[in-house]
Every structure is written in structure tokens, then in C-alpha cells.
Short mmCIF file of C-alpha atoms and ligand atoms in Angstrom, two decimals:
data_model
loop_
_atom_site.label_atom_id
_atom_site.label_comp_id
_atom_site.label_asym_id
_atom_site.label_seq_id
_atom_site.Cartn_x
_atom_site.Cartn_y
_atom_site.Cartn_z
CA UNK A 1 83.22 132.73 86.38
CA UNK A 2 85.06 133.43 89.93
CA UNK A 3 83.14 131.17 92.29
CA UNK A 4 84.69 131.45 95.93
CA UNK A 5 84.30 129.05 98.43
CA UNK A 6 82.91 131.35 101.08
CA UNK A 7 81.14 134.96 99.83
CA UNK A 8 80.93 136.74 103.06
CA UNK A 9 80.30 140.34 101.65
CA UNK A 10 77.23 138.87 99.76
CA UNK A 11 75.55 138.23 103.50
CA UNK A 12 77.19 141.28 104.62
CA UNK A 13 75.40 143.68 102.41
CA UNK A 14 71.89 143.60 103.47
CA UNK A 15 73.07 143.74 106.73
CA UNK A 16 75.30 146.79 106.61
CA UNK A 17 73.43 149.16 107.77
CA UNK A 18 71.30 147.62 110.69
CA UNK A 19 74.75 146.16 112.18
CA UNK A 20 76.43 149.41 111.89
CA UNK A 21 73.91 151.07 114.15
CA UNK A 22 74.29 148.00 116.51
CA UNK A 23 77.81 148.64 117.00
CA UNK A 24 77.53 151.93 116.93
CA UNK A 25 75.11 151.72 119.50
CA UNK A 26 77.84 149.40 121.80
CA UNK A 27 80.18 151.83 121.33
CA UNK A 28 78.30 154.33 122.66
CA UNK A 29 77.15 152.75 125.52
CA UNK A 30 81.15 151.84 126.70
CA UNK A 31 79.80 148.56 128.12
CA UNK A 32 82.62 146.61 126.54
CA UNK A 33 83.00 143.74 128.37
CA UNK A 34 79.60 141.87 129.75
CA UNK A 35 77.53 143.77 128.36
CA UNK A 36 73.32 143.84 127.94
CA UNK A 37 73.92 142.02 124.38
CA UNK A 38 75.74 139.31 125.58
CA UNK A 39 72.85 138.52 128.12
CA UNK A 40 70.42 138.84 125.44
CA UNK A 41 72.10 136.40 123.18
CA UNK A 42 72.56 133.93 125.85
CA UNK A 43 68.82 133.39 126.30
CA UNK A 44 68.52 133.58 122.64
CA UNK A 45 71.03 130.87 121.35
CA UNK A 46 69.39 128.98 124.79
CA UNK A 47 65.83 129.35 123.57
CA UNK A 48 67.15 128.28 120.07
CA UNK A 49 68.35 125.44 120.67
CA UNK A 50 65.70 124.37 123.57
CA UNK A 51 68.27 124.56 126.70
CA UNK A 52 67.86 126.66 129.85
CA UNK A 53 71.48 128.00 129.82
CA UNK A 54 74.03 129.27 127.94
CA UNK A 55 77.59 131.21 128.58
CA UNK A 56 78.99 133.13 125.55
CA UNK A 57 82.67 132.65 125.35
CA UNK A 58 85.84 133.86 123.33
CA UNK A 59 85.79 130.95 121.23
CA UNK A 60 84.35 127.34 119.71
CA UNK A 61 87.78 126.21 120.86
CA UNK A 62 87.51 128.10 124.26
CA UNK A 63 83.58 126.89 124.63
CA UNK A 64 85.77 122.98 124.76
CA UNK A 65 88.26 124.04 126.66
CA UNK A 66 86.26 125.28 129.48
CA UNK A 67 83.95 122.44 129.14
CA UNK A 68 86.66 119.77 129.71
CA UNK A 69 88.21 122.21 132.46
CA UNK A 70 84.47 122.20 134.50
CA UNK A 71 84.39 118.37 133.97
CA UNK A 72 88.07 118.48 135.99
CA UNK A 73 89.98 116.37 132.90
CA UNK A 74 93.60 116.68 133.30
CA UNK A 75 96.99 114.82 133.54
CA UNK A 76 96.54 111.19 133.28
CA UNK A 77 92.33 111.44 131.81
CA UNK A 78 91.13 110.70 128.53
CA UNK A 79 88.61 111.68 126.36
CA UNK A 80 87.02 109.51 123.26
CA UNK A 81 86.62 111.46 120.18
CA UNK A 82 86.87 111.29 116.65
CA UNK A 83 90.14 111.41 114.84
CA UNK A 84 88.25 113.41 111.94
CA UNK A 85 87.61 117.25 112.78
CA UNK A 86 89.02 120.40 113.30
CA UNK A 87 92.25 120.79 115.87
CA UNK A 88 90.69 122.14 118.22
CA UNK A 89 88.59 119.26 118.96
CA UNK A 90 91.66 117.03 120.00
CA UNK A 91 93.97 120.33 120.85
CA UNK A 92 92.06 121.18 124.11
CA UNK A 93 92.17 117.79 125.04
CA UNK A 94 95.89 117.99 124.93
CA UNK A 95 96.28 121.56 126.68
CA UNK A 96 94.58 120.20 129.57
CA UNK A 97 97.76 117.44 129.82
CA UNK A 98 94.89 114.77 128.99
CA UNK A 99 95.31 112.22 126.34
CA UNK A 100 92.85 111.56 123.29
CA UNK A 101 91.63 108.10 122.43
CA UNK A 102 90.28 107.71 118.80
CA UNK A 103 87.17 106.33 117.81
CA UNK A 104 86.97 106.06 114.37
CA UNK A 105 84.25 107.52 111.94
CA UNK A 106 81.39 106.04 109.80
CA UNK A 107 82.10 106.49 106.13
CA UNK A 108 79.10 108.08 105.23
CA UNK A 109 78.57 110.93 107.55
CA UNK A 110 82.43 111.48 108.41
CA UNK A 111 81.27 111.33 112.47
CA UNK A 112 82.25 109.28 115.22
CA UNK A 113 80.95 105.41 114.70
CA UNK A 114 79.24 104.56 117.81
CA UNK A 115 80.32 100.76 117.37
CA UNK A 116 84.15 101.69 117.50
CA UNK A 117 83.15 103.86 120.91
CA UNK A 118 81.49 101.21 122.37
CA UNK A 119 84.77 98.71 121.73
CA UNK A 120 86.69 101.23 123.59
CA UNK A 121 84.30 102.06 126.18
CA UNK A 122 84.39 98.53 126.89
CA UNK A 123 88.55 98.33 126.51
CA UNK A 124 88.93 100.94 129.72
CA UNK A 125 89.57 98.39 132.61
CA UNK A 126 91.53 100.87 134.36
CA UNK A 127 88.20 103.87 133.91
CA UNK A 128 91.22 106.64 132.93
CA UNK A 129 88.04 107.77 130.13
CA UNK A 130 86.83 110.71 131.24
CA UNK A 131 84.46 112.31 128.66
CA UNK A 132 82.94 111.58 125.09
CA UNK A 133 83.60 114.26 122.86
CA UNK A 134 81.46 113.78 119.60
CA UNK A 135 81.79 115.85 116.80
CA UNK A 136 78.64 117.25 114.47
CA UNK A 137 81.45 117.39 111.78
CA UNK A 138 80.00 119.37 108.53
CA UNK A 139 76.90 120.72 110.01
CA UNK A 140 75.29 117.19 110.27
CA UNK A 141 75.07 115.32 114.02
CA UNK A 142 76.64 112.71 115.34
CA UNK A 143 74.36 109.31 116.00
CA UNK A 144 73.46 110.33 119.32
CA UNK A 145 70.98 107.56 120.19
CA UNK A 146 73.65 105.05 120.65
CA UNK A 147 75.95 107.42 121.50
CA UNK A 148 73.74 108.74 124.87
CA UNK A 149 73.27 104.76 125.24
CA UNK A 150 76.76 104.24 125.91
CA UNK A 151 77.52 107.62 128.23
CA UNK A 152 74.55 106.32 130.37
CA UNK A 153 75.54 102.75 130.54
CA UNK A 154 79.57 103.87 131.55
CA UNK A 155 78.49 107.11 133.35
CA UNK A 156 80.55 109.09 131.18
CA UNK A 157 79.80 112.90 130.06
CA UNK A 158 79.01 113.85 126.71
CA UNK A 159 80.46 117.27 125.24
CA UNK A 160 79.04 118.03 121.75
CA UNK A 161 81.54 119.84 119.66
CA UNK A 162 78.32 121.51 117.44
CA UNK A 163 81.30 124.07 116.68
CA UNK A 164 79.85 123.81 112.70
CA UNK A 165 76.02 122.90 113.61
CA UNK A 166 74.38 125.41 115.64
CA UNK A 167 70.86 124.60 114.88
CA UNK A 168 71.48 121.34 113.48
CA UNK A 169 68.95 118.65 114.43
CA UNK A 170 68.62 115.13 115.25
CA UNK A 171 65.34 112.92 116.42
CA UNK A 172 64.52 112.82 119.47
CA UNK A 173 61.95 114.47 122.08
CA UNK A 174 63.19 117.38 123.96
CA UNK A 175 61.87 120.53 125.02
CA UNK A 176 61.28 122.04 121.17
CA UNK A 177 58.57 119.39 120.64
CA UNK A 178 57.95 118.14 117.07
CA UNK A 179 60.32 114.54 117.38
CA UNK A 180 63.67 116.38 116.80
CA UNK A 181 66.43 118.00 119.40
CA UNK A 182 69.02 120.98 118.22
CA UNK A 183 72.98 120.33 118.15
CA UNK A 184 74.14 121.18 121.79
CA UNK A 185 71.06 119.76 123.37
CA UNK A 186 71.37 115.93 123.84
CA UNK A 187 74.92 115.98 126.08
CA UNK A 188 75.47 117.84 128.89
CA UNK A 189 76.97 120.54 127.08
CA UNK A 190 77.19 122.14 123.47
CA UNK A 191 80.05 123.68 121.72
CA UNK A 192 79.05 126.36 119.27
CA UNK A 193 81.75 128.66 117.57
CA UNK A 194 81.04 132.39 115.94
CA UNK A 195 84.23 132.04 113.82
CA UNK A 196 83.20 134.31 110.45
CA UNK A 197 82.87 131.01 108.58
CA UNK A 198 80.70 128.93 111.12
CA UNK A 199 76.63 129.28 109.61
CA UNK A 200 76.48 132.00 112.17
CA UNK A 201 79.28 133.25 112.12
CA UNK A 202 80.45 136.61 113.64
CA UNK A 203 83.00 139.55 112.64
CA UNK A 204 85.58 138.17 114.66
CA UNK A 205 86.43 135.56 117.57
CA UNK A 206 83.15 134.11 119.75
CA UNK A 207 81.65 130.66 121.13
CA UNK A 208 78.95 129.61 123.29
CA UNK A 209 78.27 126.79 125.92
CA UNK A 210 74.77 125.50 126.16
CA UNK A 211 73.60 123.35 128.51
CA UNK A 212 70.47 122.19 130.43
CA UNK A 213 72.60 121.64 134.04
CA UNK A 214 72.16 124.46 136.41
CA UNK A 215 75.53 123.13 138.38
CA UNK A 216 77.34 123.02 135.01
CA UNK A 217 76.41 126.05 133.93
CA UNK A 218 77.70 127.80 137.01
CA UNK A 219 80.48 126.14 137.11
CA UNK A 220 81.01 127.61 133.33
CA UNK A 221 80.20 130.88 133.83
CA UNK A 222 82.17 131.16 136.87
CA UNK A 223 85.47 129.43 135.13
CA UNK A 224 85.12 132.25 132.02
CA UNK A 225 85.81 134.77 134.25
CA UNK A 226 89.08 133.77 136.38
CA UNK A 227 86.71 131.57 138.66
CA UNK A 228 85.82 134.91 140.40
CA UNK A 229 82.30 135.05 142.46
CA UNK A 230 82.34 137.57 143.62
CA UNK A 231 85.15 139.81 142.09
CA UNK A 232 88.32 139.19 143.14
CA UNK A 233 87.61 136.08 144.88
CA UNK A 234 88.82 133.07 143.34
CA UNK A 235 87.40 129.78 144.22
CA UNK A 236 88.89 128.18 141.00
CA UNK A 237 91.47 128.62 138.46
CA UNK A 238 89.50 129.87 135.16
CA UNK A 239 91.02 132.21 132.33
CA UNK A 240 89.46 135.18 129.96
CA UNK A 241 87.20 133.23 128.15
CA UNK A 242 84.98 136.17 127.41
CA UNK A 243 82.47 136.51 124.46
CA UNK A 244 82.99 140.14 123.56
CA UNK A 245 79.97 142.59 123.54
CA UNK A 246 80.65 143.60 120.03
CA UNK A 247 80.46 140.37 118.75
CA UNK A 248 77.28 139.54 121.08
CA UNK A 249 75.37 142.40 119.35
CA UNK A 250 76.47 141.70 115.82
CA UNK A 251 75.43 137.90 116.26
CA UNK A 252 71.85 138.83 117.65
CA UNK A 253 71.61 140.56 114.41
CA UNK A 254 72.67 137.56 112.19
CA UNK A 255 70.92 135.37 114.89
CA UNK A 256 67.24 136.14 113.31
CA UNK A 257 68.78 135.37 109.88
CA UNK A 258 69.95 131.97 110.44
CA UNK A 259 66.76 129.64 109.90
CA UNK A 260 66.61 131.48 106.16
CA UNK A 261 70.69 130.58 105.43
CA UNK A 262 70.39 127.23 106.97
CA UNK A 263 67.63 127.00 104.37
CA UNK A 264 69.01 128.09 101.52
CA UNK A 265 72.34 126.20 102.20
CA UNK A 266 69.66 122.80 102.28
CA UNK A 267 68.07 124.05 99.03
CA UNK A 268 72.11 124.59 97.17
CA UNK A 269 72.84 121.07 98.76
CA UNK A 270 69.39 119.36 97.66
CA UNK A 271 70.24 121.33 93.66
CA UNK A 272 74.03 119.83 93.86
CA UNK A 273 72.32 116.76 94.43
CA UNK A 274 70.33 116.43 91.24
CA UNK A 275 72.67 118.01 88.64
CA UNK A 276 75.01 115.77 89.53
CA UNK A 277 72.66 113.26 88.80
CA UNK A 278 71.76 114.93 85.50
CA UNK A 279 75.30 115.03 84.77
CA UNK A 280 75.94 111.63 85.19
CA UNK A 281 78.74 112.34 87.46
CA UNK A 282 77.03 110.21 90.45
CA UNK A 283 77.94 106.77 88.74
CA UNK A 284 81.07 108.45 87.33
CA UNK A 285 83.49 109.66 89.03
CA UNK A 286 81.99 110.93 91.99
CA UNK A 287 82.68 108.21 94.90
CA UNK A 288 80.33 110.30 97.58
CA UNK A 289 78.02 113.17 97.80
CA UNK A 290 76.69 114.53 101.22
CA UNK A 291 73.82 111.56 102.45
CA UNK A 292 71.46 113.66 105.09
CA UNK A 293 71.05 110.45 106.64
CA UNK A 294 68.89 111.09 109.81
CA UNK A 295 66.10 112.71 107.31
CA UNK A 296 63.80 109.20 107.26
CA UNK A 297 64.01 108.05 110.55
CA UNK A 298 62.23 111.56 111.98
CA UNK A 299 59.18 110.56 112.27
CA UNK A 300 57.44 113.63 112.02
CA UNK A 301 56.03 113.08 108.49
CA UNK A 302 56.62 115.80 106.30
CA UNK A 303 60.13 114.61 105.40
CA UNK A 304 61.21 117.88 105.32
CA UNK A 305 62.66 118.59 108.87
CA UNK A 306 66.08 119.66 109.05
CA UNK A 307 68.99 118.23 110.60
CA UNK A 308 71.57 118.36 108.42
CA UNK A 309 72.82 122.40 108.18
CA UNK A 310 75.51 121.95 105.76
CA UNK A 311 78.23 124.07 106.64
CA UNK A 312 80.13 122.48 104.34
CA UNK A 313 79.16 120.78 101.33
CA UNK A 314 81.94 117.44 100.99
CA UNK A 315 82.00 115.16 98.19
CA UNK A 316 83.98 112.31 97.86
CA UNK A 317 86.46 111.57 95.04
CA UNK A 318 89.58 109.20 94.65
CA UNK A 319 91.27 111.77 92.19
CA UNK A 320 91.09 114.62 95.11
CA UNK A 321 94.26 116.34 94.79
CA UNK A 322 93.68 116.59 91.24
CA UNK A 323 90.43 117.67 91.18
CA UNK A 324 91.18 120.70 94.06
CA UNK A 325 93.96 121.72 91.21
CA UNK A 326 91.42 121.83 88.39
CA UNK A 327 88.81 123.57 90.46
CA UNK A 328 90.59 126.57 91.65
CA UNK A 329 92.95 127.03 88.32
CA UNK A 330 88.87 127.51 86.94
CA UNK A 331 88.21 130.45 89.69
CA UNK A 332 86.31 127.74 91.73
CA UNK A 333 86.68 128.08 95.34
CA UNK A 334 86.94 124.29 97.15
CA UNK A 335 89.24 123.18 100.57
CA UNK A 336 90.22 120.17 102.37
CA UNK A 337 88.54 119.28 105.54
CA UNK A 338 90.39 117.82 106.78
CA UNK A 339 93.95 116.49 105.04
CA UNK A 340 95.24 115.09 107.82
CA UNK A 341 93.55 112.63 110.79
CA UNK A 342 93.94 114.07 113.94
CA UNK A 343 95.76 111.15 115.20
CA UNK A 344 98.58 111.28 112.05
CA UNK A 345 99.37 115.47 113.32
CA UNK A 346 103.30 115.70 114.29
CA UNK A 347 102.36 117.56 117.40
CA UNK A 348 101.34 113.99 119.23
CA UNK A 349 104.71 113.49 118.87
CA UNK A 350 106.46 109.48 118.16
CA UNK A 351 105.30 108.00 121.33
CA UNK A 352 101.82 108.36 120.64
CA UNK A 353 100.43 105.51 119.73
CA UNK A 354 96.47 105.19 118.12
CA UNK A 355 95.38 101.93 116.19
CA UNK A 356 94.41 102.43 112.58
CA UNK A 357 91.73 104.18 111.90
CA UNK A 358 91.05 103.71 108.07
CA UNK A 359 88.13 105.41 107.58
CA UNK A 360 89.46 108.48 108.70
CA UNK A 361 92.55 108.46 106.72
CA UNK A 362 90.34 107.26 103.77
CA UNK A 363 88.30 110.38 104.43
CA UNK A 364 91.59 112.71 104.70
CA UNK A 365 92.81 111.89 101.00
CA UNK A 366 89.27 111.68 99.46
CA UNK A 367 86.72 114.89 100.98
CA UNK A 368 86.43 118.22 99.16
CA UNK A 369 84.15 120.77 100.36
CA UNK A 370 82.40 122.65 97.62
CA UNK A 371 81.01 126.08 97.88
CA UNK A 372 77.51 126.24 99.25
CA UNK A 373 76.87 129.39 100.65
CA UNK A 374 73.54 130.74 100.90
CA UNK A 375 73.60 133.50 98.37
CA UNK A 376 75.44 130.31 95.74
CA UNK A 377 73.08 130.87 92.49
CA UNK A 378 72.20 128.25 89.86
CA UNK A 379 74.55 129.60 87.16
CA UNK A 380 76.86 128.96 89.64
CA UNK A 381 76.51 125.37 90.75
CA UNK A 382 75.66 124.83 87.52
CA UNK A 383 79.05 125.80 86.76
CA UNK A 384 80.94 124.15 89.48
CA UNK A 385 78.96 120.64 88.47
CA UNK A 386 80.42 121.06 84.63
CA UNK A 387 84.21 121.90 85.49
CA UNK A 388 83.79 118.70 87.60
CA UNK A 389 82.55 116.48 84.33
CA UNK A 390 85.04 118.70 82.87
CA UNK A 391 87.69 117.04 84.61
CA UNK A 392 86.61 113.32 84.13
CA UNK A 393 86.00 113.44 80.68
CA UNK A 394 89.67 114.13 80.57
CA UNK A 395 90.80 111.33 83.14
C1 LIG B 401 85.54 125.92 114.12
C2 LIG B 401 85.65 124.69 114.95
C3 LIG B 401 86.14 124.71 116.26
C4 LIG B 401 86.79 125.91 116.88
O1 LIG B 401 86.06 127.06 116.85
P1 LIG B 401 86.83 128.49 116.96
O2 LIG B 401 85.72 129.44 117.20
O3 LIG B 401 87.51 128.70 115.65
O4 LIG B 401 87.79 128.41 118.08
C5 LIG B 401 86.10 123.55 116.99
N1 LIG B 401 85.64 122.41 116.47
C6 LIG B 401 85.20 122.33 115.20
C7 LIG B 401 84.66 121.04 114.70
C8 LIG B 401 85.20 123.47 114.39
O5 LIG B 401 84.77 123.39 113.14
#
């Protein structure tokens, strides 16, 4: 049984037809750049995730980028973050000639561990810290309590990267009501990306910005497009960080979809869960499996609200390298995210110098994302949890 990691064609096919006549209907209207859609799913992913503002943009990556660039960071700045995400999270902090400082992660939910933020909050005599850039790494948020705690105490603004948790939630009271706050919502901005792979995830490049500040969200929109108000005059220095029309009317599409696949993904999670139990594999092998850790402390009673969206699905295993080997020679589709801590890449060069972060690199030679896409089946997982007992009963 082929199993791959990501099936995008099984989402794809009830969809076919309705997006076709989207796009066909953005053709058709030659409004390319700016168009009605991209307005409409502005207040959409703004209603969504219970903000008053938000800029589509050409990118997750771009959605940072002009987030630090609005906040002013540059040469000499730096920005706390976690040393366990995606490049782009520590990239645009480099583009911008700024310089990242590492907190490192808790073990259990991969994010940024408030304790190690507040020892460097606390470390920066000389205030060169800038911004807190927390990551909601695997479709699961950061600890945001504590982390809000500290931005307020040292005045510091908080970027979310939700880049992989666009409708992720975490306690709290906002605007949605009901003891829980969406990714994007709790700093003063959110970072969402479109890539095809993201939980909504778009046929192509896209991002979006939310936000609740007015100021900030001018300041975003304006910096998108060359810093121009009105055309051709430039009161900043922005770039082409446009969120294509295309894309903007495909995602509205996909957009109504999402509460279903986050869903589903939560169900395939909660399943993985207990046949690894069956299978003995939890005392066995198996050093981790994905905690939603925020679950009991929501208040809300049910038990059942969501916060963790599960992008991807990581496990934890000391035998990693082996295991990825056995998995795909069996047709089973299963990545690394991420082999390398940001603060070990070759691009920071010799001189750059971060203190050991050992959960991270623990992390980086132990996580394995298994597949856990909505349209996953039984058989499937099923499948995926025996090659795995497969594999120890030989080791
Ligand atoms: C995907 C991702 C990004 C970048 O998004 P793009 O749309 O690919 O530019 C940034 N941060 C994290 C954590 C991501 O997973």
C-alpha cells in the first residue's frame, strides 16, 4: 500500500469543478492584481480568526518579512525566536541585516519555552531586542500566556509566525467568545502562509497578515505595495508583496472547507493515538507522540475545543534515520521537520555564536512527521502503525 505523506489530488477532486469556475471567472474579469477576491478574503481570514484587519501577501515568508520591516528592525536589532522551525522564520530576520537570538524549545510541544525567553529578555542590558517572534510550530500554539507576560513587562512586540496554524487555538478571551483565541490573534500581528501544503493551502505562492492595530495595519498594507499612497508616491521603501487574485479566489473556496479538514486531521491524530496504544508501540519504541497539551486547561467544558490543527503529525523516536528508511522503502510517505536547528545552518556563518540549545538539536535527530491528511483512511494508519512495530520487532 502507497501511503504518501501529503495527497493533495484527494482534496482537489471535490473541488474541481467549483474552483475551475472561480478562476475562470478571475480570468475573465482581467482584475489580476488587487482584485474583489482578495478584499473578500481579507475580511474573511479577519473574521476567522476574530481580528479587524488583514493584508493578503505573496507569501508566509513575505507576511514576516513585512512585519519585521513595519516594526523598523534592521542593522544592529534583534529578534527572540525559536531555533526550531522553518527558515523562513530566522531567514527574514537575517535579510533585514538583524541578528536572531535563540530561545530554546519545550520538549513536548517543539515551541519556544517561555522560561528560556524570559532569561534572555532579562540578559538585554543594552535593549538591542527588538521583537518576539514565536512560532505555532506543527499546527499547535506557542504558550502565549507567559509569552504576552513577558512582551508587556519589556514592551516588546510579538509577531506570531501561525505560518502552519491558521485557525489554531489557544485559551484565552478575545473577540470569538467561548474561552479560546485563533493563531494570529494574541500578538500584534499573525503570520499565515497559503503554501499548497499549509492546512489551507493554495495552488501556488500566498500569505496573510492579521492584526487588530489600525496603525499596523496601514503601515502593512501600505509597505506591500512599494509604500505608495497614493500611486506613485512613496513615503516608504516597501516591495511587491502582493497576494495574487488567483490565489485569493481559490483560497475563499478552500476557506469554507477548512473547519471540516482541521477536523478530520484531529480525528487521524486522536486514531494514531490509540493504535499505537493497541500496538504496544507507546511503551516500545516510540519515545513521543503529538501531546495536544493546551486541551485541559480551556475551560470551556466540553473538552473538545480545538487548538491543536495538526499540520503535521511528529512522533518522536531515537532510531529516526532508520525508521524514515524503513517507512518510505514500504511506500510510506514521512519527512523531517526539521533536521537541522536553525542556529547549526552554515548560512550564519563561523562567527555566529548561539549557546546550546539541546532540546532543539534533540528534536532535529529525533521528529518524524507522519502522514495525516484529511482524506488518511483507517486501512491506512492502520498500516503505517504496523510497518512501525514492523521495524522494532526487528531492532
Ligand atoms: C511555511 C512556513 C513559512 C513560510 O511560508 P511560505 O508561504 O512558504 O513563504 C514560515 N514559517 C513557518 C513556520 C512555515 O511553516
Amino acid at each position: 500500500m502507497n501511503i504518501p505523506l501529503l495527497d493533495l489530488h484527494a482534496q482537489l477532486h471535490p473541488l474541481r469543478e467549483e474552483i475551475g469556475l472561480a478562476v475562470a471567472r478571475v480570468i475573465d474579469s482581467a482584475q489580476y492584481i488587487q482584485g474583489p477576491d482578495v478584499m473578500a478574503l481579507e475580511a474573511e481570514i479577519a473574521a476567522y480568526s476574530g481580528v479587524e484587519h488583514a493584508i493578503g501577501v505573496s507569501s508566509g515568508t513575505d507576511a514576516l518579512l513585512v512585519c519585521l520591516m513595519a516594526l523598523g528592525v534592521g542593522p544592529g536589532d534583534q529578534v527572540v525566536t525559536t531555533p526550531y522551525s522553518f527558515f523562513a522564520t530566522m531567514g527574514v530576520i537575517l535579510r533585514l541585516g538583524a541578528e536572531p537570538v535563540f530561545a530554546d524549545i519545550d520538549p513536548v510541544t517543539y515551541n519556544l519555552n517561555p522560561e528560556r525567553l524570559g532569561e534572555i529578555l532579562a540578559a538585554d542590558s543594552g535593549h538591542r531586542i527588538k521583537a518576539i517572534l514565536p512560532v505555532h510550530l506543527y499546527g499547535q500554539c506557542a504558550d502565549m500566556t507567559p509569552i504576552m507576560q513577558l512582551a508587556s513587562e519589556y514592551c516588546l512586540p510579538v509577531i506570531e509566525d501561525a505560518a502552519q496554524a491558521i485557525g489554531a487555538q489557544y485559551p484565552g478571551a478575545g473577540a470569538l467568545g467561548q474561552g479560546w483565541v485563533r493563531a494570529g490573534s494574541m500578538g500584534l500581528a499573525g503570520c499565515f502562509s497559503f503554501f499548497p501544503s499549509k492546512n489551507l493551502g493554495g495552488m501556488g505562492d500566498g500569505g496573510m497578515v492579521v492584526c487588530r492595530d489600525p496603525e499596523f495595519a496601514r503601515q502593512v498594507r501600505l509597505l506591500r505595495n512599494h509604500g505608495a499612497e497614493p500611486k506613485y508616491y512613496h513615503s516608504m521603501v516597501g516591495g511587491n508583496f502582493r497576494l495574487d487574485t488567483l490565489q485569493a479566489a481559490i483560497l475563499r473556496i478552500k476557506l469554507r472547507h477548512l473547519e471540516k479538514w482541521h477536523a478530520a486531521r484531529r480525528a487521524n491524530a486522536r486514531r494514531y493515538g490509540q493504535l499505537f496504544v493497541e500496538s504496544g508501540l507507546s511503551e516500545n519504541g516510540l519515545l513521543g507522540v503529538p501531546a495536544a497539551v493546551y486541551e485541559d486547561v480551556a475551560g470551556s467544558g466540553g473538552g473538545d475545543v480545538n487548538y491543536h490543527i495538526y499540520n503535521q503529525y511528529v512522533i518522536r523516536v531515537k532510531e529516526r534515520d532508520e525508521l524514515l528508511c524503513h517507512l518510505q522503502s514500504r511506500g510510506i510517505g514521512c519527512e523531517i521537520y526539521y533536521p537541522v536547528s536553525l542556529h547549526q545552518q552554515q548560512c550564519l556563518g563561523p562567527d555566529f555564536k548561539a549557546s546550546a540549545l539541546p532540546c532543539s538539536e534533540e528534536a532535529a535527530a529525533q521528529t518524524l512527521a507522519l502522514p495525516i491528511y484529511p482524506e488518511l483512511t483507517r486501512e491506512m494508519q492502520e498500516h503505517v502503525v504496523r510497518e512501525i512495530a514492523v521495524f522494532y520487532q526487528r531492532t
